[in-house]
Short mmCIF file of C-alpha atoms and ligand atoms in Angstrom, two decimals:
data_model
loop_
_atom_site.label_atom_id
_atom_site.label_comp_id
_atom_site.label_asym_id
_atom_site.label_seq_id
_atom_site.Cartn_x
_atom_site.Cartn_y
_atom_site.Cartn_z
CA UNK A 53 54.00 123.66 173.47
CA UNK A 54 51.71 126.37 171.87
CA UNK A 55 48.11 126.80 172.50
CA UNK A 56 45.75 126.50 169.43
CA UNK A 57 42.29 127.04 168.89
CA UNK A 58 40.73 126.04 165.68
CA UNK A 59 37.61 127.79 164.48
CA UNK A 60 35.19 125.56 161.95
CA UNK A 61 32.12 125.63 159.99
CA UNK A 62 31.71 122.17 158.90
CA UNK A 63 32.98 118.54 158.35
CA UNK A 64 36.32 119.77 160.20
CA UNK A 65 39.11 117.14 158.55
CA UNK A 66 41.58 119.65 158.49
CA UNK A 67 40.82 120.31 161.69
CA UNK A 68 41.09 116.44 162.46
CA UNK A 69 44.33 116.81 160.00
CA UNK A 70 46.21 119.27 162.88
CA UNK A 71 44.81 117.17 166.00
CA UNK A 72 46.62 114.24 164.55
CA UNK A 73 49.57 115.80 163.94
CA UNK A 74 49.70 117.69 167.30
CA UNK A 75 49.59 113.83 168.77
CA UNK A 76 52.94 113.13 166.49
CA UNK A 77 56.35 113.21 168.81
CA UNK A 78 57.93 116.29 169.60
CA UNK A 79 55.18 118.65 167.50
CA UNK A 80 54.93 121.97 169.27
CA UNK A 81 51.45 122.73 168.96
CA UNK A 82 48.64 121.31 171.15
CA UNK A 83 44.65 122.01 170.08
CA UNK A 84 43.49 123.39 173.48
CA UNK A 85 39.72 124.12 172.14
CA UNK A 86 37.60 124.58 168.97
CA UNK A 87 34.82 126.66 168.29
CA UNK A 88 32.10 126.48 165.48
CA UNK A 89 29.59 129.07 164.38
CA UNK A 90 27.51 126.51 162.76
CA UNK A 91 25.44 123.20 165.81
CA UNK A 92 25.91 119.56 164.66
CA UNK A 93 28.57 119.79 162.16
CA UNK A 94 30.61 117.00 162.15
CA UNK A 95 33.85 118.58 163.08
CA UNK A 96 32.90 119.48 166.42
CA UNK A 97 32.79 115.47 166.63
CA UNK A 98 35.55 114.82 165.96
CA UNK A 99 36.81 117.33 168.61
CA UNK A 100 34.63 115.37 171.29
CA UNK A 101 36.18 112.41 170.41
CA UNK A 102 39.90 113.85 170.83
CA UNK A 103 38.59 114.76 174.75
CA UNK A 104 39.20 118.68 173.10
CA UNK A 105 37.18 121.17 174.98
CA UNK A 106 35.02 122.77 171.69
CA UNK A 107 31.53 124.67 171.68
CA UNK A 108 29.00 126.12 169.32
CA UNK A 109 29.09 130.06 168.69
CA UNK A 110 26.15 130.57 166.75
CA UNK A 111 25.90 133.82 164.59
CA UNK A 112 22.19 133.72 164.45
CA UNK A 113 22.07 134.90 168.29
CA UNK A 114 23.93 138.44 167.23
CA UNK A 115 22.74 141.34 166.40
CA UNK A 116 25.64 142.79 164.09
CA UNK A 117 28.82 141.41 162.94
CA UNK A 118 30.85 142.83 165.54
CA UNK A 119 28.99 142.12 168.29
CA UNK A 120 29.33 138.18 167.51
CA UNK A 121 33.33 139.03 166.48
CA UNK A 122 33.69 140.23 169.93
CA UNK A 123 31.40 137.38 171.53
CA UNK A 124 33.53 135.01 169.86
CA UNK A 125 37.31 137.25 170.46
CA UNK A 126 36.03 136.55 174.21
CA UNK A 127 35.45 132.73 173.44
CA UNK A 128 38.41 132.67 172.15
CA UNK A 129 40.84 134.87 175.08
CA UNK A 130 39.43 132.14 177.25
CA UNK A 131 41.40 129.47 175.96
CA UNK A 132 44.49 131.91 176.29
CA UNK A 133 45.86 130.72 172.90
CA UNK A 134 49.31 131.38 170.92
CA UNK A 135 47.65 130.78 167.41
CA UNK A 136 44.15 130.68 166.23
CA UNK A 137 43.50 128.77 163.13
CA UNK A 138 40.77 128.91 160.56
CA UNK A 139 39.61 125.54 159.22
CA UNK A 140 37.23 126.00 156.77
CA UNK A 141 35.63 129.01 159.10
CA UNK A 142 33.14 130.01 156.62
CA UNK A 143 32.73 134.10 157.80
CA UNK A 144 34.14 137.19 157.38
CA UNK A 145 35.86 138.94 159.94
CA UNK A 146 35.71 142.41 161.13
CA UNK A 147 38.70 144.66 161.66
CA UNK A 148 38.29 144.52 165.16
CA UNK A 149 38.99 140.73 165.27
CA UNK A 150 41.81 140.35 162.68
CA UNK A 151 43.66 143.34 164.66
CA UNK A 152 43.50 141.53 168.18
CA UNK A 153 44.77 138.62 166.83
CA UNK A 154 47.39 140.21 164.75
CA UNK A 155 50.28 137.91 163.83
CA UNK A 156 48.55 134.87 165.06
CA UNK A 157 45.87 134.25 163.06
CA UNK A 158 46.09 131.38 159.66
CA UNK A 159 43.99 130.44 157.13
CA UNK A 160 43.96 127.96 155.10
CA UNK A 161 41.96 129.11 151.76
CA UNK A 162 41.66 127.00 148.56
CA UNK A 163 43.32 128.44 145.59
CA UNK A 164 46.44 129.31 144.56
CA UNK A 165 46.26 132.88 146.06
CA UNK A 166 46.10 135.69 144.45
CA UNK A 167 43.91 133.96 142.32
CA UNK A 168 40.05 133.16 143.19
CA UNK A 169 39.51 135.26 146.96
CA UNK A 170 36.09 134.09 148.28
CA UNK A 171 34.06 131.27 147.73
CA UNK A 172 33.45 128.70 144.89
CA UNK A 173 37.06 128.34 143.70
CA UNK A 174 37.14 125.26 142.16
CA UNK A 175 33.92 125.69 139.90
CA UNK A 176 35.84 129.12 139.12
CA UNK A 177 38.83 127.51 138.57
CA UNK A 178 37.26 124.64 136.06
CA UNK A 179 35.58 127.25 134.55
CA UNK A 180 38.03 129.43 133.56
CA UNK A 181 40.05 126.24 132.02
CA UNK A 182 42.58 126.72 134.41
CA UNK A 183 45.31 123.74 134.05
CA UNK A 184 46.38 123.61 137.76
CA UNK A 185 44.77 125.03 141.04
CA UNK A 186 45.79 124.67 144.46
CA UNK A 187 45.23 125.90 148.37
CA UNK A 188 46.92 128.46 150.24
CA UNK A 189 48.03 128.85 153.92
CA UNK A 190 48.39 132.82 154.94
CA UNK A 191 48.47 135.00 157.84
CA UNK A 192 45.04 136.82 157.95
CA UNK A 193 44.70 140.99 157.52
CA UNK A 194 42.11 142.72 157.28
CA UNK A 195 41.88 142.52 153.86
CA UNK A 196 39.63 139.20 152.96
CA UNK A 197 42.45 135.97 151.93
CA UNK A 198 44.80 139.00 151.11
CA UNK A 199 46.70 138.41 153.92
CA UNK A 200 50.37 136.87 153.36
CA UNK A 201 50.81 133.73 151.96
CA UNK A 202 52.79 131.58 153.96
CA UNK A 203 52.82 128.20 151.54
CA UNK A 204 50.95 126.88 148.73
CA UNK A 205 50.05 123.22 147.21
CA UNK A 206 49.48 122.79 143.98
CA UNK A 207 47.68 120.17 142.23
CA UNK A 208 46.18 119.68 138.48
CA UNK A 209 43.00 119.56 137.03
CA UNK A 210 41.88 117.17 134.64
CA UNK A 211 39.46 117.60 131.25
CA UNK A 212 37.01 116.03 133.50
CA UNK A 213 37.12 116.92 136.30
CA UNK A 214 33.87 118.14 138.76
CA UNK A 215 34.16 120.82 141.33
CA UNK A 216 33.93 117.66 144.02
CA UNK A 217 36.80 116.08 142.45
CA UNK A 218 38.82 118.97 143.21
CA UNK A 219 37.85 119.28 146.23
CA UNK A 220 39.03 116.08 147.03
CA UNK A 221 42.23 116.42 145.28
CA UNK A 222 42.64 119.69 147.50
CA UNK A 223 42.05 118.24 150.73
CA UNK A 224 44.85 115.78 150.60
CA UNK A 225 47.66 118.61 150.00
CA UNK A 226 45.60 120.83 152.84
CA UNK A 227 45.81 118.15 155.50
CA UNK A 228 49.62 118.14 154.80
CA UNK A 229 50.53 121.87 154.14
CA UNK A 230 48.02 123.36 157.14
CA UNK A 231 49.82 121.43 160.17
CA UNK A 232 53.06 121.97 158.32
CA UNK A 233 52.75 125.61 158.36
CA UNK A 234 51.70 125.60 162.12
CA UNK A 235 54.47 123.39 162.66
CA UNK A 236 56.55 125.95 161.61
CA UNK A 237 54.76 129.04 163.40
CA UNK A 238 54.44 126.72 166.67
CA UNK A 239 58.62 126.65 166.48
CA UNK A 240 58.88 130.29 166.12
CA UNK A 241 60.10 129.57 162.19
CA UNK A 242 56.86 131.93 160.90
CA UNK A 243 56.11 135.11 161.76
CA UNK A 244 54.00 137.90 160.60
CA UNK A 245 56.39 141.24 160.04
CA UNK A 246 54.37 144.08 158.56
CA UNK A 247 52.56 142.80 155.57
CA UNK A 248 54.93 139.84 155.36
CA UNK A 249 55.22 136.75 155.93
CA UNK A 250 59.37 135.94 157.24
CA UNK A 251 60.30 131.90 157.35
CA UNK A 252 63.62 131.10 158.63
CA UNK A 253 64.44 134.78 158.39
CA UNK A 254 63.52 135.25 155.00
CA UNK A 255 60.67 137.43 153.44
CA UNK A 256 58.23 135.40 151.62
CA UNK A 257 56.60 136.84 148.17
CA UNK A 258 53.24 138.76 150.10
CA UNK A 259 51.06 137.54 147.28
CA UNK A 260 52.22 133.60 146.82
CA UNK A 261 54.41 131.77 144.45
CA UNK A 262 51.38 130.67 141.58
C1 GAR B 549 38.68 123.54 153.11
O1 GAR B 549 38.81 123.10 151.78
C2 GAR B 549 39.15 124.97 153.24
O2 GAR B 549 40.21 125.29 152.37
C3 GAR B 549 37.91 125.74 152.85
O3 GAR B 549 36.87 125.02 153.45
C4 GAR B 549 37.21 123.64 153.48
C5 GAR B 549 36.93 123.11 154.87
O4 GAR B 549 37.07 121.71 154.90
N1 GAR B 549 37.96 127.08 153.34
C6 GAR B 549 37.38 128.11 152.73
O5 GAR B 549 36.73 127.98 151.72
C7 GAR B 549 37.58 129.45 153.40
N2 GAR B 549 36.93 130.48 152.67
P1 GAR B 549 37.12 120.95 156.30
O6 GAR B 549 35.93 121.43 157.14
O7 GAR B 549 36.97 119.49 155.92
O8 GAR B 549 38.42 121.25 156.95
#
């Protein structure tokens, strides 16, 4: 099975999401260790209580962006892993990080890309009366959630609906599309080939399906 290590920020339930799928027969992933930038958020419990090796990379102790990006490429090298995931891994990396990872790095980011890179998306979404919004999964480039999709959920949005409620609504389709996707890149079904994304053989639209 493939070696994964899952990067967070926060509460971590897509991270809990793809340790309860890797516990599902036959799945060919296994989460060998996760690593927060941020103490005491919740999803580094939840790793404790799957007995998953995880640890606390804090930012604040760096000088410059690249010296925590290679801190944390080191972290990371020590778990020798096949695929490293961002779950709601609230930084941006440098170039030096994306490239050593190259073709084994996902995100999961929530909009329907192209639409709404970067942060607030479902206030953005609300407020520009969108009628549907949605999360992506894509292989990460240097270029911030330009990378290429990989597979989208969709969902709607209602006349009343709060940034919260989407949020909600989003989570359920992420904790189903994210361990899909590694599913499928933990079989050797996705791969990264130039700027595209190839299932099964077959090049995937770079900039999603929305
Ligand atoms: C998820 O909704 C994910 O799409 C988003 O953060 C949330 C993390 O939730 N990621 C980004 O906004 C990346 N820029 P979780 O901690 O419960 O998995």
């Amino acid at each position: 099975t493939r070696r994964i290590v899952v990067l967070i920020s926060g509460s971590g339930s897509n991270l809990q999401a793809i340790i309860d799928a890797c516990k599902t027969t036959d799945y060919p992933g296994e989460v060998v260790g996760v690593i927060s930038n941020k103490a005491e958020v919740f999803g580094l419990t939840r790793a404790e209580n799957a007995n998953i090796p995880h640890q606390v990379l804090s930012h604040k102790a760096y000088d410059s962006r690249e010296s925590y990006d290679q801190a944390l490429v080191n972290a990371i090298d020590d778990y020798k892993p096949d695929l490293v995931v961002l779950a709601g891994f609230m930084r941006i990396l440098t170039p030096v990080f994306v490239q050593h990872f190259s073709g084994k790095l996902l995100n999961i980011h929530p909009s329907l890309l192209p639409k709404y890179q970067g942060l607030n998306t479902h206030q953005r979404a609300i407020d520009a009366n969108d009628k549907e919004h949605g999360v992506s999964v894509h292989f990460v480039t240097e270029e911030l959630d330009g990378g290429p999709v990989i597979l989208q959920a969709k969902v709607p949005i209602f006349p009343e609906d709060t940034a919260d409620d989407l949020a909600s609504r989003i989570h359920v389709q992420e904790h189903k599309i994210y361990p899909l996707v590694i599913n499928w890149f933990c079989s050797g079904r996705v791969v990264m080939q130039g700027d595209k994304a190839v299932l099964d053989g077959v090049s995937l639209p770079t900039s999603g399906y929305a």
